[in-house]
C-alpha positions as CSV (number, residue, x, y, z in Angstrom):
1,M,0.0,0.0,0.0
2,P,1.3,3.6,-0.7
3,G,2.4,5.3,2.5
4,S,1.6,9.0,1.7
5,F,-1.0,11.1,-0.1
6,P,1.3,11.9,-3.1
7,E,2.1,8.2,-3.3
8,A,-1.5,7.3,-3.0
9,L,-2.4,9.9,-5.7
10,D,0.3,8.6,-8.0
11,H,-1.0,5.1,-7.5
12,M,-4.6,6.1,-8.2
13,L,-3.7,8.0,-11.3
14,S,-1.5,5.1,-12.4
15,N,-4.5,2.7,-12.0
16,R,-6.8,5.1,-13.9
17,L,-4.4,5.5,-16.7
18,S,-3.9,1.7,-16.8
19,A,-7.7,1.2,-16.9
20,R,-8.1,3.8,-19.6
21,S,-5.3,2.2,-21.5
22,K,-6.9,-1.2,-21.2
23,Q,-10.3,0.3,-22.2
24,G,-8.7,2.1,-25.2
25,A,-6.9,-1.1,-26.2
26,K,-10.2,-3.0,-25.9
27,A,-12.0,-0.4,-28.0
28,L,-9.3,-0.5,-30.6
29,T,-9.4,-4.2,-30.8
30,T,-13.2,-4.2,-31.2
31,T,-12.9,-1.6,-33.9
32,L,-10.3,-3.6,-35.8
33,I,-12.4,-6.8,-35.5
34,S,-15.4,-4.9,-36.9
35,I,-13.4,-3.5,-39.8
36,L,-12.1,-7.0,-40.5
37,I,-15.6,-8.5,-40.5
38,L,-16.8,-5.7,-42.9
39,L,-13.8,-6.4,-45.2
40,L,-14.5,-10.2,-45.1
41,G,-18.2,-9.5,-45.8
42,A,-17.3,-7.3,-48.8
43,L,-15.0,-10.0,-50.1
44,I,-17.8,-12.6,-49.8
45,V,-20.6,-10.4,-51.2
46,Q,-18.7,-8.8,-54.0
47,P,-18.2,-12.0,-56.0
48,R,-21.9,-12.7,-55.6
49,L,-22.8,-9.3,-57.0
50,G,-20.1,-9.7,-59.6
51,Q,-21.6,-12.9,-60.9
52,R,-23.9,-10.8,-63.0
53,R,-21.0,-9.9,-65.2
54,L,-18.5,-12.7,-64.7
55,F,-17.2,-15.1,-67.4
56,I,-18.3,-13.2,-70.4
57,D,-16.4,-10.8,-72.8
58,D,-18.0,-7.3,-73.0
59,R,-17.8,-7.7,-76.8
60,H,-20.7,-10.2,-76.5
61,V,-22.9,-7.9,-74.3
62,L,-25.4,-5.5,-75.8
63,T,-26.5,-2.8,-73.3
64,P,-29.7,-0.7,-73.5
65,V,-27.5,2.3,-74.3
66,E,-25.9,0.5,-77.2
67,V,-29.3,-0.6,-78.4
68,E,-30.4,3.1,-78.4
69,A,-27.5,3.9,-80.7
70,L,-28.1,1.3,-83.3
71,P,-28.8,2.5,-86.9
72,A,-32.4,2.7,-87.9
73,G,-33.7,-0.6,-89.2
74,T,-31.2,-2.7,-87.2
75,L,-32.8,-5.5,-85.2
76,P,-31.5,-5.6,-81.6
77,V,-31.1,-9.2,-80.6
78,V,-30.4,-9.2,-76.9
79,L,-30.5,-12.7,-75.4
80,D,-31.6,-13.2,-71.8
81,R,-28.4,-14.5,-70.2
82,R,-28.4,-17.2,-67.5
83,L,-25.6,-17.7,-65.0
84,G,-22.8,-19.7,-66.5
85,Q,-23.6,-18.9,-70.1
86,T,-20.9,-17.5,-72.3
87,E,-20.6,-16.8,-76.0
88,T,-19.7,-20.5,-76.5
89,S,-23.0,-21.7,-75.2
90,F,-25.2,-23.5,-77.7
91,A,-28.2,-21.2,-77.4
92,Y,-26.1,-18.1,-78.1
93,R,-24.2,-19.7,-81.0
94,L,-27.4,-21.0,-82.5
95,L,-29.0,-17.5,-82.2
96,Q,-26.0,-16.1,-84.0
97,L,-26.3,-18.7,-86.7
98,V,-30.0,-18.1,-87.4
99,M,-29.6,-14.4,-87.5
100,E,-26.8,-14.7,-90.0
101,R,-29.1,-16.8,-92.1
102,S,-32.1,-14.5,-91.6
103,G,-31.0,-11.8,-94.1
104,E,-32.0,-9.1,-91.7
105,P,-29.6,-6.4,-90.4
106,Y,-29.0,-7.1,-86.7
107,A,-26.8,-6.6,-83.7
108,I,-26.6,-9.4,-81.2
109,G,-25.4,-9.8,-77.6
110,F,-26.2,-11.0,-74.2
111,S,-28.1,-8.9,-71.7
112,S,-25.8,-6.7,-69.6
113,E,-26.8,-8.5,-66.4
114,V,-28.3,-11.7,-65.3
115,F,-31.9,-10.7,-64.4
116,P,-34.5,-12.9,-62.6
117,Q,-36.3,-14.9,-65.2
118,D,-39.7,-13.8,-64.1
119,E,-38.6,-10.1,-64.5
120,V,-37.4,-10.8,-68.0
121,M,-40.7,-12.6,-69.0
122,N,-42.7,-9.7,-67.6
123,A,-40.6,-7.3,-69.6
124,L,-41.0,-9.3,-72.8
125,A,-44.7,-9.6,-72.2
126,S,-45.0,-5.8,-71.8
127,G,-44.4,-5.5,-75.5
128,L,-41.7,-2.8,-75.1
129,Q,-38.1,-3.0,-76.0
130,K,-37.1,-0.2,-73.6
131,G,-38.6,2.1,-71.1
132,D,-40.1,1.6,-67.6
133,H,-41.5,-1.8,-68.4
134,N,-38.4,-3.3,-70.0
135,S,-35.3,-1.6,-68.5
136,T,-33.4,-4.9,-69.2
137,G,-33.4,-4.2,-73.0
138,I,-33.8,-8.0,-73.5
139,T,-35.6,-8.9,-76.8
140,V,-35.3,-12.7,-76.8
141,G,-35.1,-15.6,-74.3
142,A,-34.5,-19.3,-74.6
143,Y,-36.9,-21.1,-72.3
144,G,-38.5,-24.5,-71.8
145,A,-41.7,-24.7,-73.8
146,G,-45.0,-24.5,-71.8
147,V,-48.6,-23.9,-72.6
148,Q,-48.9,-20.8,-70.4
149,L,-45.7,-19.3,-71.7
150,N,-46.7,-19.9,-75.3
151,R,-49.8,-17.8,-74.6
152,R,-48.0,-15.1,-72.8
153,L,-45.0,-14.6,-75.2
154,R,-44.4,-15.3,-78.9
155,P,-42.6,-18.6,-79.4
156,I,-40.6,-19.6,-82.4
157,R,-41.9,-23.1,-82.6
158,I,-38.7,-24.9,-83.6
159,P,-37.0,-26.9,-80.8
160,I,-33.7,-25.3,-79.9
161,S,-31.9,-28.7,-79.6
162,G,-34.4,-30.8,-81.6
163,G,-35.7,-32.5,-78.4
164,L,-32.4,-33.6,-77.0
165,L,-33.3,-32.0,-73.7
166,G,-35.7,-34.9,-73.2
167,L,-33.0,-37.6,-73.4
168,R,-31.9,-38.2,-69.8
169,A,-28.9,-40.3,-68.6
170,G,-28.2,-40.4,-64.9
171,W,-25.4,-40.0,-62.3
172,T,-25.3,-42.7,-59.7
173,N,-23.1,-44.2,-57.0
174,A,-20.8,-46.9,-58.4
175,S,-22.2,-49.4,-55.8
176,Q,-25.7,-49.0,-57.3
177,Q,-24.8,-50.1,-60.9
178,P,-25.7,-53.8,-60.4
179,L,-29.2,-52.6,-59.3
180,L,-29.6,-50.3,-62.2
181,A,-28.5,-53.0,-64.6
182,E,-31.6,-55.0,-63.6
183,V,-34.1,-52.2,-64.6
184,R,-36.0,-53.2,-67.8
185,D,-39.1,-51.0,-67.7
186,L,-41.0,-48.3,-65.9
187,K,-42.3,-50.8,-63.3
188,D,-38.7,-51.6,-62.3
189,L,-37.7,-47.9,-62.3
190,R,-40.5,-47.2,-59.8
191,Q,-38.6,-49.3,-57.3
192,L,-35.7,-46.8,-57.2
193,L,-35.3,-43.5,-55.5
194,L,-34.4,-40.6,-57.9
195,I,-33.3,-37.1,-57.1
196,Q,-33.8,-33.7,-58.7
197,G,-33.4,-30.1,-57.7
198,L,-36.0,-28.1,-55.8
199,G,-38.5,-26.4,-58.2
200,W,-37.3,-28.2,-61.3
201,S,-40.0,-28.8,-63.9
202,D,-38.8,-32.4,-64.4
203,V,-40.1,-33.3,-60.9
204,E,-43.8,-33.0,-62.1
205,I,-43.0,-35.3,-65.0
206,L,-41.4,-37.9,-62.8
207,D,-44.1,-37.7,-60.2
208,A,-46.8,-38.1,-62.9
209,A,-45.1,-41.4,-64.0
210,G,-45.3,-42.7,-60.4
211,L,-41.6,-42.4,-59.8
212,R,-40.2,-41.8,-56.3
213,T,-38.4,-38.5,-56.5
214,Y,-36.5,-36.8,-53.7
215,T,-35.9,-33.0,-54.2
216,T,-33.2,-30.9,-52.6
217,A,-31.1,-27.8,-53.0
218,P,-28.6,-28.1,-55.9
219,H,-25.5,-28.2,-53.7
220,Y,-26.8,-31.3,-52.0
221,L,-27.5,-33.4,-55.1
222,F,-24.2,-35.1,-55.6
223,R,-23.6,-35.4,-51.8
224,L,-26.7,-37.5,-51.5
225,L,-25.5,-39.7,-54.4
226,E,-22.1,-40.1,-52.7
227,N,-23.8,-41.1,-49.5
228,Q,-26.0,-43.7,-51.3
229,R,-29.2,-42.0,-50.1
230,V,-30.6,-42.1,-53.7
231,Q,-30.0,-44.3,-56.7
232,L,-30.2,-42.1,-59.8
233,F,-29.9,-38.4,-60.7
234,P,-31.3,-38.1,-64.3
235,R,-29.8,-35.3,-66.4
236,G,-30.2,-34.1,-70.0
237,I,-27.4,-35.6,-72.1
238,A,-26.3,-32.1,-73.1
239,E,-25.7,-31.2,-69.4
240,L,-23.5,-34.2,-68.6
241,E,-20.1,-33.0,-69.8
242,G,-20.4,-29.7,-68.1
243,E,-21.2,-31.4,-64.8
244,S,-18.4,-34.0,-65.0
245,Q,-15.9,-31.6,-63.3
246,E,-18.3,-31.1,-60.4
247,V,-18.7,-34.9,-60.2
248,H,-15.0,-35.4,-60.1
249,R,-14.7,-32.9,-57.2
250,S,-17.7,-34.5,-55.4
251,G,-16.2,-38.0,-55.0
252,R,-14.8,-41.0,-56.7
253,E,-17.9,-43.1,-56.1
254,I,-20.1,-41.1,-58.4
255,V,-20.2,-42.4,-62.0
256,L,-22.4,-42.1,-65.1
257,D,-24.8,-45.0,-65.2
258,P,-24.3,-46.9,-68.5
259,H,-27.5,-48.8,-68.5
260,L,-30.6,-46.5,-68.7
261,L,-31.9,-43.7,-70.9
262,V,-35.0,-42.1,-69.5
263,T,-36.9,-40.1,-72.2
264,Y,-39.8,-37.7,-72.2
265,P,-41.0,-35.0,-74.6
266,F,-39.2,-31.8,-73.5
267,A,-37.9,-28.9,-75.6
268,G,-36.9,-25.3,-75.5
269,F,-38.0,-22.5,-77.8
270,F,-36.8,-19.0,-78.5
271,Y,-39.4,-16.5,-77.2
272,V,-39.8,-12.9,-78.1
273,S,-42.3,-10.2,-77.3
274,P,-45.8,-10.5,-78.9
275,A,-45.2,-7.0,-80.2
276,N,-42.0,-7.9,-82.0
277,P,-43.2,-9.9,-85.1
278,R,-40.2,-8.8,-87.2
279,L,-37.7,-10.4,-84.8
280,A,-39.9,-13.6,-84.5
281,K,-40.0,-13.9,-88.3
282,A,-36.2,-13.3,-88.6
283,I,-35.4,-16.1,-86.1
284,E,-37.9,-18.5,-87.7
285,T,-36.6,-17.8,-91.3
286,G,-33.0,-18.1,-90.2
287,F,-33.6,-21.3,-88.3
288,E,-35.4,-22.9,-91.2
289,R,-32.5,-22.0,-93.5
290,A,-29.9,-23.3,-91.1
291,I,-31.7,-26.6,-90.9
292,A,-32.0,-26.8,-94.7
293,D,-28.4,-26.1,-95.4
294,G,-27.0,-28.4,-92.7
295,S,-25.3,-25.7,-90.6
296,Y,-27.7,-26.4,-87.7
297,Q,-26.8,-30.1,-87.6
298,A,-23.1,-29.2,-87.9
299,L,-23.4,-26.8,-84.9
300,L,-25.3,-29.4,-82.9
301,E,-22.6,-32.1,-83.5
302,E,-19.8,-29.6,-82.7
303,V,-21.2,-28.3,-79.4
304,I,-23.3,-31.1,-78.0
305,F,-22.2,-34.4,-79.7
306,T,-18.7,-33.9,-78.3
307,P,-16.0,-36.7,-78.2
308,W,-16.5,-36.7,-74.4
309,L,-20.2,-37.3,-74.7
310,R,-19.9,-40.0,-77.3
311,R,-17.2,-41.8,-75.2
312,H,-19.1,-41.7,-71.9
313,L,-22.8,-41.9,-73.0
314,K,-22.5,-45.2,-74.9
315,L,-26.0,-44.7,-76.2
316,R,-26.1,-47.9,-78.2
317,D,-26.0,-50.1,-75.1
318,R,-28.8,-48.4,-73.1
319,Q,-32.2,-49.5,-72.1
320,V,-34.8,-46.9,-73.1
321,I,-37.6,-46.1,-70.7
322,H,-40.1,-43.6,-72.0
323,L,-42.4,-41.3,-69.9
324,R,-45.4,-39.4,-71.0
325,N,-45.5,-35.6,-70.6
326,P,-49.0,-34.4,-71.3
327,E,-48.2,-30.7,-70.5
328,A,-45.4,-30.7,-73.0
329,A,-47.5,-32.5,-75.6
330,L,-49.9,-29.6,-75.6
331,A,-47.0,-27.0,-75.7
332,L,-45.2,-28.8,-78.5
333,A,-48.3,-29.8,-80.6
334,D,-47.6,-27.3,-83.4
335,V,-43.9,-28.3,-83.9
336,D,-43.3,-29.4,-87.5
337,P,-42.3,-33.1,-87.3
338,R,-39.3,-32.3,-89.6
339,H,-37.8,-30.2,-86.8
340,W,-37.5,-33.0,-84.3
341,I,-34.2,-34.9,-83.9
342,V,-35.8,-37.2,-81.3
343,P,-38.5,-39.5,-82.7
344,W,-41.1,-38.8,-80.0
345,R,-44.0,-40.6,-81.8
346,A,-42.0,-43.8,-82.1
347,L,-41.0,-43.5,-78.4
348,D,-44.5,-42.8,-77.3
349,Q,-45.7,-45.9,-79.1
350,K,-43.0,-48.1,-77.5
351,Q,-41.5,-48.8,-80.9
352,I,-38.1,-47.8,-79.6
353,T,-36.8,-49.5,-76.4
354,R,-33.0,-49.7,-77.0
355,G,-30.4,-47.1,-77.6
356,S,-29.2,-49.0,-80.7
357,Q,-32.5,-48.1,-82.4
358,L,-31.8,-44.4,-81.7
359,C,-28.3,-44.8,-83.1
360,A,-29.8,-46.0,-86.4
361,L,-31.4,-42.6,-87.0
362,P,-29.4,-40.4,-89.3
363,R,-29.5,-37.3,-87.1
364,L,-28.4,-39.2,-84.0
365,R,-25.8,-41.4,-85.7
366,E,-22.9,-39.1,-84.9
367,L,-23.7,-39.5,-81.2
368,C,-23.0,-43.2,-81.4
369,L,-19.7,-43.3,-83.3
């Protein structure tokens, strides 16, 4: 204990200064931690915000300002861009091809941002290319065909990939392959547990066929396969190669099932505003010409019928199980039979039950070499 008042005063002041120093240090530490949290938050959030413009060259973007500056008579062809799409994506390259064949003056590019799909559809339905109701500037979208959508927007009734979206092979756990090898028909398939993403349109088709389908968030899909909680994850054949890298990261036990091909009528159309008949006519005319001169088939074989897909799909050896899709049948009723690559009528009538029969068709032959 201090023995005098000065000593006591010095001791008290020293304690107060020490306490203040501790409080100051504590406040400084708290401030630094807060700043660090904000910086980390910014680093986490910024890529999410930046996803709207990632992975695409600005040369392939057509902004509303650029659309305004186009010469009179030039068609603005602004494709609604989805996350992950680039100028090498099939829908974009096909749209380029059909506009080249259309004979119309045009400027083409992706939308400047990835907008919510409902927002884009509302904008297209508004009938305006710009203004308060269509600030996106988007003039064309590539969407799965549907009865309600066909009424709301103006479809170009030529399937974007000829119906290939309806050919489904599945990822599975390697341990489940003997079980899948025993599946011969729809009755057998109903004994398995399938998986799809939440909100996917495929779920309604699978449910209508009496299949047991578990749904979950996309980031859990491969994990549940790895853990053998489900037996099959059907995917469109054009999606398989892009997913193979994710499969490789997810685990060594996930493989592409070599036995089954599940099929159901499913297709995508290009859609434009009902108030934009000139663009609709240009896309339809260009598409017809690209089919007639063989350039559409060549693009399909280059982008979708890749060496990877031919090597891994092994279409010739697969058992075909066909499901009905009444909703799609109505939406696709007006498609010219010449525009289908997939023979839906023969599949619906059970005339095709093996992949080897699909391989015998001229427009699918390249997929089997």
